[in-house]
Structures are given as structure tokens and as C-alpha cells.
mmCIF file of C-alpha atoms in Angstrom:
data_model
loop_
_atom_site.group_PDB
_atom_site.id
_atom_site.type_symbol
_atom_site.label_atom_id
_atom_site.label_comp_id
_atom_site.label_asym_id
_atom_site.label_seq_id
_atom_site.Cartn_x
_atom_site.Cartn_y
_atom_site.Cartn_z
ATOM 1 C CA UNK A 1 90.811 47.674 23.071
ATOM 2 C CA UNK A 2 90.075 50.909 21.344
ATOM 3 C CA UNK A 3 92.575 53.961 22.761
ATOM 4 C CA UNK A 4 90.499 56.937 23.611
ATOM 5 C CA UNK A 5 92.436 60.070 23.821
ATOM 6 C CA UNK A 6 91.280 62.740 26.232
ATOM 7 C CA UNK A 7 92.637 66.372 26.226
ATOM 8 C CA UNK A 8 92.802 67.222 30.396
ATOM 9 C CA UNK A 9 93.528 70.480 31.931
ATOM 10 C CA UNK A 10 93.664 69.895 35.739
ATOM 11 C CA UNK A 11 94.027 66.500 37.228
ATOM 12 C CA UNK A 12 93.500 67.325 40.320
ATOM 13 C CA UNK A 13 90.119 69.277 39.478
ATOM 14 C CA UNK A 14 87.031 67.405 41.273
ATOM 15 C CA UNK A 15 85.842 67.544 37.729
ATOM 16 C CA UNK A 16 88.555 65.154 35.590
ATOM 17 C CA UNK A 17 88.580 62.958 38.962
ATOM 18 C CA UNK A 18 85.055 62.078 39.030
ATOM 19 C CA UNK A 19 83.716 62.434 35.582
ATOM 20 C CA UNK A 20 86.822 60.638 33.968
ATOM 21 C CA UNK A 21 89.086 59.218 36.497
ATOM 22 C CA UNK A 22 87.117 57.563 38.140
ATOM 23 C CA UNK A 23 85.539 56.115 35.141
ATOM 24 C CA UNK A 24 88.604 54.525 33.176
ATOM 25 C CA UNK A 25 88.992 50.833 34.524
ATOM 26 C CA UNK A 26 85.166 50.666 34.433
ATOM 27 C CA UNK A 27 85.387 51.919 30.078
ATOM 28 C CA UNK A 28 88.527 49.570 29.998
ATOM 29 C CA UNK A 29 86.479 46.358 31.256
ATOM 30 C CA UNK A 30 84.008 47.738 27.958
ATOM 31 C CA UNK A 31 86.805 47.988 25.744
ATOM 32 C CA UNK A 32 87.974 51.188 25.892
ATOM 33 C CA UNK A 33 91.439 52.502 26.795
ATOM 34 C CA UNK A 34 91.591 55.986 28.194
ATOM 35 C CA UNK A 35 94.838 58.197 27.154
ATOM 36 C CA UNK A 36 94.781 60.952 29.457
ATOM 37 C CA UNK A 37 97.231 63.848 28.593
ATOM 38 C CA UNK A 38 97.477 67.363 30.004
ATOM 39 C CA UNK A 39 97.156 70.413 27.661
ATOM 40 C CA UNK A 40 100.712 71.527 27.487
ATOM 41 C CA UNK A 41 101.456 74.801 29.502
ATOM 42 C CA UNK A 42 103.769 77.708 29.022
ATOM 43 C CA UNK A 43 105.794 80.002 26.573
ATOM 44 C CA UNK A 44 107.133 76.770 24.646
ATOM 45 C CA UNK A 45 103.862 74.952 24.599
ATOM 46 C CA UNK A 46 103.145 75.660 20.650
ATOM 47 C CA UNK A 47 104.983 72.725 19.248
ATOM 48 C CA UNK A 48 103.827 70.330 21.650
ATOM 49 C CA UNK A 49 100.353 71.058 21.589
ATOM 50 C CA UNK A 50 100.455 70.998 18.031
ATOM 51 C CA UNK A 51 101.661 67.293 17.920
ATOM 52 C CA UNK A 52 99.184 66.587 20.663
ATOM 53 C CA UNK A 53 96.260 67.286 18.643
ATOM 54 C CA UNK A 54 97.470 65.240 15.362
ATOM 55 C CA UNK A 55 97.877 62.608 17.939
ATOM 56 C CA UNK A 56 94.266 62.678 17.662
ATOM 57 C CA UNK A 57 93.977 60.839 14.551
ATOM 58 C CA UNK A 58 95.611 57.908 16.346
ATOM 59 C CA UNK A 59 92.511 57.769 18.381
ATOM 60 C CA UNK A 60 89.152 55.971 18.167
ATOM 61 C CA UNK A 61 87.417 59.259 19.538
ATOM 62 C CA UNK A 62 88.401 62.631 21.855
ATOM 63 C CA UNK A 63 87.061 63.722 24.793
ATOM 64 C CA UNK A 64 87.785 66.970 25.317
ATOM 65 C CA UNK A 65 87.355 67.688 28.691
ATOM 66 C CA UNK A 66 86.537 70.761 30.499
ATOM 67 C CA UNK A 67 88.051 72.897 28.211
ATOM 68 C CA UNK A 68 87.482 75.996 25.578
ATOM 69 C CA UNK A 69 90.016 75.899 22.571
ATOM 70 C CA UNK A 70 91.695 78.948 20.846
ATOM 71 C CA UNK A 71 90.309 79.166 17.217
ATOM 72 C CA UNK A 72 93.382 77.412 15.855
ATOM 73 C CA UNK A 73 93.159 74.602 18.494
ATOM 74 C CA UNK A 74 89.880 73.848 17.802
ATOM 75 C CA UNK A 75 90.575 73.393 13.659
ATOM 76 C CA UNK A 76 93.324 71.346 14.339
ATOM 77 C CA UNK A 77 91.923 68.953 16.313
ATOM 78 C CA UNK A 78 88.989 69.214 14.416
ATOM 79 C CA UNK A 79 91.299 68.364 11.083
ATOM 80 C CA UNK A 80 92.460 65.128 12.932
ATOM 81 C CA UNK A 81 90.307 63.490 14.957
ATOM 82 C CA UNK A 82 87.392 61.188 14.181
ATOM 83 C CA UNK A 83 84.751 62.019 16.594
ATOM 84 C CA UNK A 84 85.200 64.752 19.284
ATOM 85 C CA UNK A 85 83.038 64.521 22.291
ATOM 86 C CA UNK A 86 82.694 67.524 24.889
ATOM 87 C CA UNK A 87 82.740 66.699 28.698
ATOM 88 C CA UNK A 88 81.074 69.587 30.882
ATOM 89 C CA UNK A 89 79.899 70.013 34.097
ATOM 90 C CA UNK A 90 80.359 73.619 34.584
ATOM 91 C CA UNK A 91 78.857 77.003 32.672
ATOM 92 C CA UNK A 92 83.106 77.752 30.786
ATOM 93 C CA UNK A 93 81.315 80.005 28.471
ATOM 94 C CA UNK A 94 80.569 82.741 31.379
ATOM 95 C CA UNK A 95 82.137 83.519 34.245
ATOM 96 C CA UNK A 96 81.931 83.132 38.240
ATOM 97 C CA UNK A 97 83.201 86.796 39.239
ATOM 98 C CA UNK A 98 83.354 90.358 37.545
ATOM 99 C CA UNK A 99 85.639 90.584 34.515
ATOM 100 C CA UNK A 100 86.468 93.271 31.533
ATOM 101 C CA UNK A 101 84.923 93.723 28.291
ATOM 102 C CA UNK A 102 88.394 91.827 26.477
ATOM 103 C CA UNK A 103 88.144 88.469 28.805
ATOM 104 C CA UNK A 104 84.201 88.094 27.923
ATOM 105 C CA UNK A 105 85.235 88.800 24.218
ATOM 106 C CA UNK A 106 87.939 86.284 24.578
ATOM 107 C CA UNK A 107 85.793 83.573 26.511
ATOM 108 C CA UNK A 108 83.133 83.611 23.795
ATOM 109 C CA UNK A 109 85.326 83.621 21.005
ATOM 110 C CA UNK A 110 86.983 80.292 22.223
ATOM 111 C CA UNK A 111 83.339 79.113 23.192
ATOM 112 C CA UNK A 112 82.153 79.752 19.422
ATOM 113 C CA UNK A 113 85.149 77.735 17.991
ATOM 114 C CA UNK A 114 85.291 75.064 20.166
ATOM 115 C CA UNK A 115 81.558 74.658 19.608
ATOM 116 C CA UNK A 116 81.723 74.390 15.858
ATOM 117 C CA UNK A 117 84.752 71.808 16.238
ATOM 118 C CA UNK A 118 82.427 68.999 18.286
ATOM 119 C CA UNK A 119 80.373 66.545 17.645
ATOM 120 C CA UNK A 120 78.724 65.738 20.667
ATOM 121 C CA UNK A 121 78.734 66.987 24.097
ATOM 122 C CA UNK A 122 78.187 65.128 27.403
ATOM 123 C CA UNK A 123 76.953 67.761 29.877
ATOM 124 C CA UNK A 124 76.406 67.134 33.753
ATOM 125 C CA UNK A 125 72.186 68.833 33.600
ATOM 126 C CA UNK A 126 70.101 69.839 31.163
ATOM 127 C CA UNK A 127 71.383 73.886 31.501
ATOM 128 C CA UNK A 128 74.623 73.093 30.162
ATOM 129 C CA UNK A 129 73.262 70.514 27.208
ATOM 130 C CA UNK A 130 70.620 73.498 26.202
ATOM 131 C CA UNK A 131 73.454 76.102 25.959
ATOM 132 C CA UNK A 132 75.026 73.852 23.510
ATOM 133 C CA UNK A 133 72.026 72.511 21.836
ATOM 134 C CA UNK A 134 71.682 76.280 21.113
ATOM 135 C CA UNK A 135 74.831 76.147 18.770
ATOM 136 C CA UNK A 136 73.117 73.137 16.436
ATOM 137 C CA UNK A 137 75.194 70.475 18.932
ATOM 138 C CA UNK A 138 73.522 66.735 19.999
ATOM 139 C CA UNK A 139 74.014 66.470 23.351
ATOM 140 C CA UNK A 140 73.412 63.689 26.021
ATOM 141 C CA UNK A 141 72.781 64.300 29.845
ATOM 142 C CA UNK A 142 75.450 62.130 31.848
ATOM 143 C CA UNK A 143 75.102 63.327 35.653
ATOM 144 C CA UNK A 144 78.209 63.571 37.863
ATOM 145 C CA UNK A 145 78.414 60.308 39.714
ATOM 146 C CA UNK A 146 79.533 59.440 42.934
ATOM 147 C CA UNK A 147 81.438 56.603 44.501
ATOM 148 C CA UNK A 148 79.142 55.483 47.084
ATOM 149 C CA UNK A 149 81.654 52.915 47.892
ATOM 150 C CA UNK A 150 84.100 55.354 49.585
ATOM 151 C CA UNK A 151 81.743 56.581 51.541
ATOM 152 C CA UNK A 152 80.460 55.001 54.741
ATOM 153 C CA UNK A 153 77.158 55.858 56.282
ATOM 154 C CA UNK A 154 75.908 57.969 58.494
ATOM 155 C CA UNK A 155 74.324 56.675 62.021
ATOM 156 C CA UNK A 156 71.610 58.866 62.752
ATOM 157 C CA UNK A 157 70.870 59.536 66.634
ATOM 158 C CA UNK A 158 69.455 62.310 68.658
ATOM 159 C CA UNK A 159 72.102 64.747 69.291
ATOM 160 C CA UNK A 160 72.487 67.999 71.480
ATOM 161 C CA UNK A 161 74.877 69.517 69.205
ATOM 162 C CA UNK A 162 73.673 69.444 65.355
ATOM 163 C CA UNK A 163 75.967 69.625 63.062
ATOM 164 C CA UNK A 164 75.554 71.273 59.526
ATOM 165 C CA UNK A 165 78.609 70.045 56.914
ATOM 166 C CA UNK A 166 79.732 71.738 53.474
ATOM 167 C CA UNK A 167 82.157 70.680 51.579
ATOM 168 C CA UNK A 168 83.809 72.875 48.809
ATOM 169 C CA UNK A 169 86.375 75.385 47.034
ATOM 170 C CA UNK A 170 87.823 78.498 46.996
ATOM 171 C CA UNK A 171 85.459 79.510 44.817
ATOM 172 C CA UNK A 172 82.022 78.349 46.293
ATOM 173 C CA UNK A 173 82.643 79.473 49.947
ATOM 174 C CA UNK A 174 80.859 82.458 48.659
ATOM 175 C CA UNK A 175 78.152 81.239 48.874
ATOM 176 C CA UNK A 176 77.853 80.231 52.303
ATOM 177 C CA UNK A 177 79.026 83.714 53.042
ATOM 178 C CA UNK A 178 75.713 85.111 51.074
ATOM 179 C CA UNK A 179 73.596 82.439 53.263
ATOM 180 C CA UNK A 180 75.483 83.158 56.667
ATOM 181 C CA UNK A 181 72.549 85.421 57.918
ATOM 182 C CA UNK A 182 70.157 82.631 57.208
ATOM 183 C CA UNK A 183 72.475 80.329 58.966
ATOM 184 C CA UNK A 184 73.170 82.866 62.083
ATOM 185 C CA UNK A 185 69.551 82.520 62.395
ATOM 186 C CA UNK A 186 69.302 78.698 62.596
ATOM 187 C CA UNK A 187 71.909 78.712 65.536
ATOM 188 C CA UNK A 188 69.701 81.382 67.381
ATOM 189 C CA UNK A 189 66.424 78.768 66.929
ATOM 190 C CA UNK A 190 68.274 75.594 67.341
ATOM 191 C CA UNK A 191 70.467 75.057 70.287
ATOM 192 C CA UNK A 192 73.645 73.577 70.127
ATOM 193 C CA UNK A 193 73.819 74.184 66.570
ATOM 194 C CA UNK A 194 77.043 74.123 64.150
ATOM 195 C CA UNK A 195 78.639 74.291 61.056
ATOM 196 C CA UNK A 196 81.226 71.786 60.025
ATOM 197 C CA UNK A 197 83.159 73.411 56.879
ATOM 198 C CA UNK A 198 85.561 71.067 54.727
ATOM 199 C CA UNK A 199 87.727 72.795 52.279
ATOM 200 C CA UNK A 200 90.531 74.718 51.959
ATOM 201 C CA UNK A 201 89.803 77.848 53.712
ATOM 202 C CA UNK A 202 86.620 78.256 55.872
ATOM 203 C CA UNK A 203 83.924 81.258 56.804
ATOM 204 C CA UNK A 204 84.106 83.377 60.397
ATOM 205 C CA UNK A 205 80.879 83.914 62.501
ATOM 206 C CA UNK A 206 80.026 84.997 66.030
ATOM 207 C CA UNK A 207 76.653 83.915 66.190
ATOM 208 C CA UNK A 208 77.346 80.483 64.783
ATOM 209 C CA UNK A 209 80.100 77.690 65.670
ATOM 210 C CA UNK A 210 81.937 76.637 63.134
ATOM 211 C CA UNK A 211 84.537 73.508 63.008
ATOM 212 C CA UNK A 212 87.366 73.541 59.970
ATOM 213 C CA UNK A 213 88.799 70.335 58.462
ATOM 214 C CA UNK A 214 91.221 71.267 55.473
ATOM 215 C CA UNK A 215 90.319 69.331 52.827
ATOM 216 C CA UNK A 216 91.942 66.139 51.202
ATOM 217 C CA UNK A 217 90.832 63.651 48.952
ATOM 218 C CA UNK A 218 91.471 60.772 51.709
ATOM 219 C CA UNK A 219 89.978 62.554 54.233
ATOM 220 C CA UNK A 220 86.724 63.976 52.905
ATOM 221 C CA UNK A 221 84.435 60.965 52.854
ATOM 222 C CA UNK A 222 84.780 60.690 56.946
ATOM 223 C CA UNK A 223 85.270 64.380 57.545
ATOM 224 C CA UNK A 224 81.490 63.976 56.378
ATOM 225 C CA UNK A 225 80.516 61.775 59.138
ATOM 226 C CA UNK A 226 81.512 64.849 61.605
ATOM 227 C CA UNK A 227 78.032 66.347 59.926
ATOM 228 C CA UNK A 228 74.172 65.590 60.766
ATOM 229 C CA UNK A 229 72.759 67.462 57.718
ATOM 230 C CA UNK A 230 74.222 68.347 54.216
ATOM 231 C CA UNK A 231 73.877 71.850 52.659
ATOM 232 C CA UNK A 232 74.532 73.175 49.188
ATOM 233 C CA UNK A 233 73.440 76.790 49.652
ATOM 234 C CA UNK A 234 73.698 77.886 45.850
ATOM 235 C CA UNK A 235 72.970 82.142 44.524
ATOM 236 C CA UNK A 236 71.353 81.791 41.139
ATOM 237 C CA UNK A 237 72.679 83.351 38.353
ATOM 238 C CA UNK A 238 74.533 81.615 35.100
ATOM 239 C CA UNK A 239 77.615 80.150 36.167
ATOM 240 C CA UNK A 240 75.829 78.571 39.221
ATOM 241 C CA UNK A 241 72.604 77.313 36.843
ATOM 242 C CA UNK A 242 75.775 75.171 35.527
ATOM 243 C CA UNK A 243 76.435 73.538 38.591
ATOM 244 C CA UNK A 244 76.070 69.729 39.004
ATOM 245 C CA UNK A 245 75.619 69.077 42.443
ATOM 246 C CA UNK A 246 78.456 66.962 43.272
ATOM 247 C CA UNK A 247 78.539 67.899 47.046
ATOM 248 C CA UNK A 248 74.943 66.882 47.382
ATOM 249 C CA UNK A 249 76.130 63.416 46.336
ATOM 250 C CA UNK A 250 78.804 62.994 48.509
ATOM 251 C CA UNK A 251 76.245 63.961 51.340
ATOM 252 C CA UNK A 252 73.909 61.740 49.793
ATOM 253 C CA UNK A 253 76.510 58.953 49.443
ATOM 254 C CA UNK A 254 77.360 59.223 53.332
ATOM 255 C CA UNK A 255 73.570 59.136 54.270
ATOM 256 C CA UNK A 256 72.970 62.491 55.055
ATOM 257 C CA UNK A 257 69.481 64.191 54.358
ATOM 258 C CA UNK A 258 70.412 67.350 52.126
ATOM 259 C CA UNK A 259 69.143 71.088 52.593
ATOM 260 C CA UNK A 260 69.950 72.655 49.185
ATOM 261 C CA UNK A 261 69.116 75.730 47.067
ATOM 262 C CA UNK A 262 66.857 74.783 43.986
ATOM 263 C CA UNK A 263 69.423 75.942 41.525
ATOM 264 C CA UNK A 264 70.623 74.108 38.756
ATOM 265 C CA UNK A 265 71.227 70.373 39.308
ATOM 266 C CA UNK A 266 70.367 70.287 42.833
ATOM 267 C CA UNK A 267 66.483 70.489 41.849
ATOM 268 C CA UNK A 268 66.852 67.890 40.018
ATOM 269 C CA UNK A 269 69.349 65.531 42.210
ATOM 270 C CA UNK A 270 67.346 66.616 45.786
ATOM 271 C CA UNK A 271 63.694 64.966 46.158
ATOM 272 C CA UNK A 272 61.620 67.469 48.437
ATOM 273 C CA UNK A 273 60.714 65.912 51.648
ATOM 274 C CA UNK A 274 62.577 62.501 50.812
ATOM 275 C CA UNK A 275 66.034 63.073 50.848
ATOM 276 C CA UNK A 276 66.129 66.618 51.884
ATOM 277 C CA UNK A 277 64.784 70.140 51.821
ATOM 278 C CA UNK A 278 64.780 73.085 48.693
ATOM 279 C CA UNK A 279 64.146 75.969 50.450
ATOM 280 C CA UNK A 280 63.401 78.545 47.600
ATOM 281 C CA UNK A 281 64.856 81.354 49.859
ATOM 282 C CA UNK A 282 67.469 82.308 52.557
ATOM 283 C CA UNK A 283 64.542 82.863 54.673
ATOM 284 C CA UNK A 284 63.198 79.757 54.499
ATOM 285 C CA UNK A 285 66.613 78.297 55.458
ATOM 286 C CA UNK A 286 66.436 78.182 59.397
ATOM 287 C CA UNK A 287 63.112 76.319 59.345
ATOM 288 C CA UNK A 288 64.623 73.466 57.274
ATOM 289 C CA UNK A 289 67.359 73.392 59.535
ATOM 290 C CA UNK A 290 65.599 73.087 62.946
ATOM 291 C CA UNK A 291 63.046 70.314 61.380
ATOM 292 C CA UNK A 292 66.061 68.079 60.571
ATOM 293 C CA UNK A 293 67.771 69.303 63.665
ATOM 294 C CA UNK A 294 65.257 67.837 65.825
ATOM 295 C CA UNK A 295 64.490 64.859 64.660
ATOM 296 C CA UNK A 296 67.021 62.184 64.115
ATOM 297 C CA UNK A 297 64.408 59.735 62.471
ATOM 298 C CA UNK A 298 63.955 62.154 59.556
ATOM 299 C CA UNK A 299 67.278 62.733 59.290
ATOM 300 C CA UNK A 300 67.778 58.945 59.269
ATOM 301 C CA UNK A 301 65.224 58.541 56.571
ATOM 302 C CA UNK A 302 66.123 61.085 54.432
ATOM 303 C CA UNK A 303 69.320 60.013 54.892
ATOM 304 C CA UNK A 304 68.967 56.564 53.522
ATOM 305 C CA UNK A 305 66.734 57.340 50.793
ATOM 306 C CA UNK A 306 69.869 59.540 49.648
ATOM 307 C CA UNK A 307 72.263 56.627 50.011
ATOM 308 C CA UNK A 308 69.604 54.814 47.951
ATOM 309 C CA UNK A 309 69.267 57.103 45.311
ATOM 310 C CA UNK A 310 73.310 57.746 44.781
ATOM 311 C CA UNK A 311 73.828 53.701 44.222
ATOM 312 C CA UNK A 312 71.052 53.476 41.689
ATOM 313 C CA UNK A 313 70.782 56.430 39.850
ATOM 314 C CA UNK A 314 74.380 58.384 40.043
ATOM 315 C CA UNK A 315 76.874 55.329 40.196
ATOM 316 C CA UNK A 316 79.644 55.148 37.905
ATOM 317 C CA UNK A 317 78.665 51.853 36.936
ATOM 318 C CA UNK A 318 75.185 54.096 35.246
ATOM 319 C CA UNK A 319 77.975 56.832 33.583
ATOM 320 C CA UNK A 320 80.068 54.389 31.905
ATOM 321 C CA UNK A 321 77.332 52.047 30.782
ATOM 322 C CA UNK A 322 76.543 55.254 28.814
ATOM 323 C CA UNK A 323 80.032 56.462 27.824
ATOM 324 C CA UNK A 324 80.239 53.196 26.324
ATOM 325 C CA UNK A 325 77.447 53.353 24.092
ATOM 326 C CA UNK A 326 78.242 56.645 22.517
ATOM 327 C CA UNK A 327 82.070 55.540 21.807
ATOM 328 C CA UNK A 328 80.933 52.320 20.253
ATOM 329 C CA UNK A 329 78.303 54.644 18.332
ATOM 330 C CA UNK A 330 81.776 56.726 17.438
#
């Protein structure tokens, strides 16, 4: 069994449970053993992040995951380990709100020496491989996967009260707020109509319905049973282009047919007219909606053309066939 150490910030980020988590006893049944240890935090954390990342020369490989290192992180690990692959799903090296001129200098100085210290990066769409590609890095596209497993499917029927479902942060709820016009507008065209939001906090309306379920992670695969039709509604700009659609393939995974903005991944994970709409503008939103609403065949369809497409092409079984291969490369 070869030990694999990876260098976590959050485990309780969506991002370390899916694209790492989740994968570890399938890399162990390949022969790989994942270490996972938190970054140390706080005034004292000097000393033991410095043994941390000599640890690393204990260690078949690093994954460094979802992370930019200070300067003098990045040379010591880079001094001790053997191979260092980056895991990335989202655009670190910008930013997903206003900031001053000292945090953007400070976020691309750690991008620049974390950068130089790799040796390969595993990025979630082609966006985030490019950005890095940029910098002289290799770099191999390894979607977020989904569980389809936990996930049970959706029974399609007619319905008097359609139900839209999003699931997300703090941080993305945004973004339904930029699309609630377009939204508003689907409840005036389609009776009935609402909007089932799972997450920690939720949006306010008073041309739209809208039911709250706070989010937990053994809760959210059947909150997503209380929806009809998945949305992603996504602004585009360059933290978003590093998006990987992971909410599209939870819908997916629970046989919803997805309405989606074509930003980033979701282009790429959505299939127009087979598992869901890309309307290219808040506009075009309400028509989307009120075709799905109204027909609970389509929605079946698309629905299990999703399901389809999550088990074949975004299981984890798919990630760590790959993960595997560059480690054994390593």
C-alpha cells in the first residue's frame, strides 16, 4: 500500500468530501492509502506546519488540495516531497466578491509560488487546467463526481404545483438573487409554480413561493425529491467560469432534468434538450421553465438520461480509475 499524503483545508467543504473523501476506500482497493491532515491553524501554527510538510518526504506523492501556499510553504514542500499534485475545482487565484489592491497582490503572489512548486494539477474543467497550463503546468481534467448511489430517483408525474429545487451556499445564493426576476416571471406564466431552496439560508419573493430546507449532508439527497426540475442559474465572470457543476449532478443523480446557465462546467456536464435546458439568458429562463413544467414525460426523460449520464460518465468509480494511474505514474 503506498501512503499518499494530502494537505486539506476544510473537511467539511463539498470540495475535500467529494473530490477526495469520497474517493479513499475506492484508491485504497488500488493500492493507495490516503493520509488526510488539516493545514494547521492559528498564531502557533509555524512549527507544526513546518514538520507537516517534511512529512512529505515520507510520502509516495502529495495532493495538495484546494489550497494556495505562502512562498515559504510552497519551497518547503517542494524541498520534500516527491511528486506534488494540485486538486482544484474552483478559480483560488481570483476572487468571488470585491476586494483591495493588497488581498489581490497577496492572492497572486501565493498563486505564483504554489504554481512553480507542482507538478501536476487535477482540475474539475478545462478553465481551471488552462489557467494553469498557462504557468508551463501538465494538467489532467478529472470532473467532480457524484454518488449516484445516495441518491434515489425521481418519479415523474403531472403535477399542479411545479416545483423548481437549488441546492447551495452562502456564497452562490447570489445568484439566484440576480435570476429572481427571471424566476418571478416563470411563476406569473406557470401556475402553481415554486421554488424549493436547500441550503443554509434561503432568498425572499412575493411573486414566487418559495419552500426552505436547511441543509445537511443526510438530508440533501431526499430534500431533492421535494423538486420537479433542477436549476444552476450561474452570472459569468472568472470565479464562476471555475465552477464545476456539482449541483447539476446531484440533480442529475436524483433524475431530475436540469435548467442551467451555460457557464463554465455546466455546458459541458448539461446536454441541450436531453437532460435539460442552457438558456443563454435570464430572459430565456421562464420559457425553459414552463416547457418542463408542463410536461411530466420530458421531465421524466430528461430526467433519466441525467441519471444515466451521472453513473457512466461522473462516478467515482471513473475519478479514481484515473487518480490511480497518475500516482502509479508518480
Amino acid at each position: 500500500m503506498k501512503r499518499v499524503l494530502v494537505l486539506a483545508n476544510n473537511l467539511s467543504q463539498a470540495s475535500f468530501r467529494v473530490r477526495i473523501a469520497a474517493l479513499a476506500p475506492l484508491l485504497a482497493e488500488r493500492g493507495f492509502l490516503l493520509d488526510v491532515q488539516l493545514r494547521p491553524k492559528g498564531w502557533l501554527r509555524g512549527p507544526r506546519l513546518w514538520r507537516l510538510l517534511t512529512s512529505a518526504k515520507r510520502a509516495h506523492a502529495v495532493i495538495l488540495q484546494r489550497r494556495l501556499l505562502n512562498p515559504w510553504e510552497a519551497t518547503r514542500l517542494r524541498r520534500h516531497a516527491r511528486k506534488i499534485f494540485y486538486d482544484i475545482d474552483d478559480a483560488l487565484m481570483y476572487h468571488n466578491r470585491p476586494v483591495g489592491l493588497v488581498s489581490r497582490w497577496r492572492t497572486a503572489r501565493r498563486f505564483r509560488a504554489t504554481a512553480r512548486a507542482l507538478d501536476h494539477v487535477v482540475a474539475g474543467n478545462d478553465y481551471l487546467a488552462d489557467i494553469f497550463r498557462r504557468e508551463g503546468k501538465s494538467a489532467t481534467i478529472i470532473p467532480t463526481m457524484v454518488d449516484s448511489a445516495r441518491y434515489a430517483r425521481k418519479l415523474h408525474a403531472a403535477t399542479d404545483s411545479p416545483r423548481l429545487v437549488w441546492i447551495g451556499s452562502n456564497s452562490t445564493l447570489d445568484y439566484v438573487e440576480k435570476f429572481l426576476p427571471a424566476l418571478e416571471q416563470a411563476a406569473r406564466d406557470v401556475k402553481g409554480l415554486r421554488l424549493v431552496t436547500i441550503g443554509d439560508k434561503t432568498v425572499s419573493s412575493s411573486a414566487l413561493n418559495i419552500d426552505h430546507e436547511i441543509w445537511s449532508e443526510q438530508t440533501e439527497a431526499a430534500a431533492l425529491l421535494r423538486g420537479d426540475i433542477g436549476i444552476a442559474p450561474t452570472p459569468a465572470d472568472q470565479w464562476t467560469l471555475g465552477k464545476c457543476g456539482f449541483k447539476i449532478l446531484q440533480y442529475m443523480a436524483a433524475g431530475l432534468p436540469v435548467i442551467a446557465s451555460p457557464v463554465g462546467a455546466n455546458e459541458q456536464i448539461v446536454q441541450e434538450g436531453i437532460t435539460g435546458f442552457l438558456p443563454a439568458t435570464p430572459g430565456e429562463w421562464p420559457a425553459a421553465i414552463a416547457r418542463l413544467a408542463a410536461d411530466a414525460a420530458l421531465r421524466a426523460r430528461m430526467g433519466d438520461a441525467g441519471r444515466e449520464l451521472a453513473e457512466q460518465r461522473y462516478s467515482l468509480a471513473v475519478a479514481a480509475d484515473e487518480w490511480a494511474r497518475l500516482l502509479n505514474e508518480a
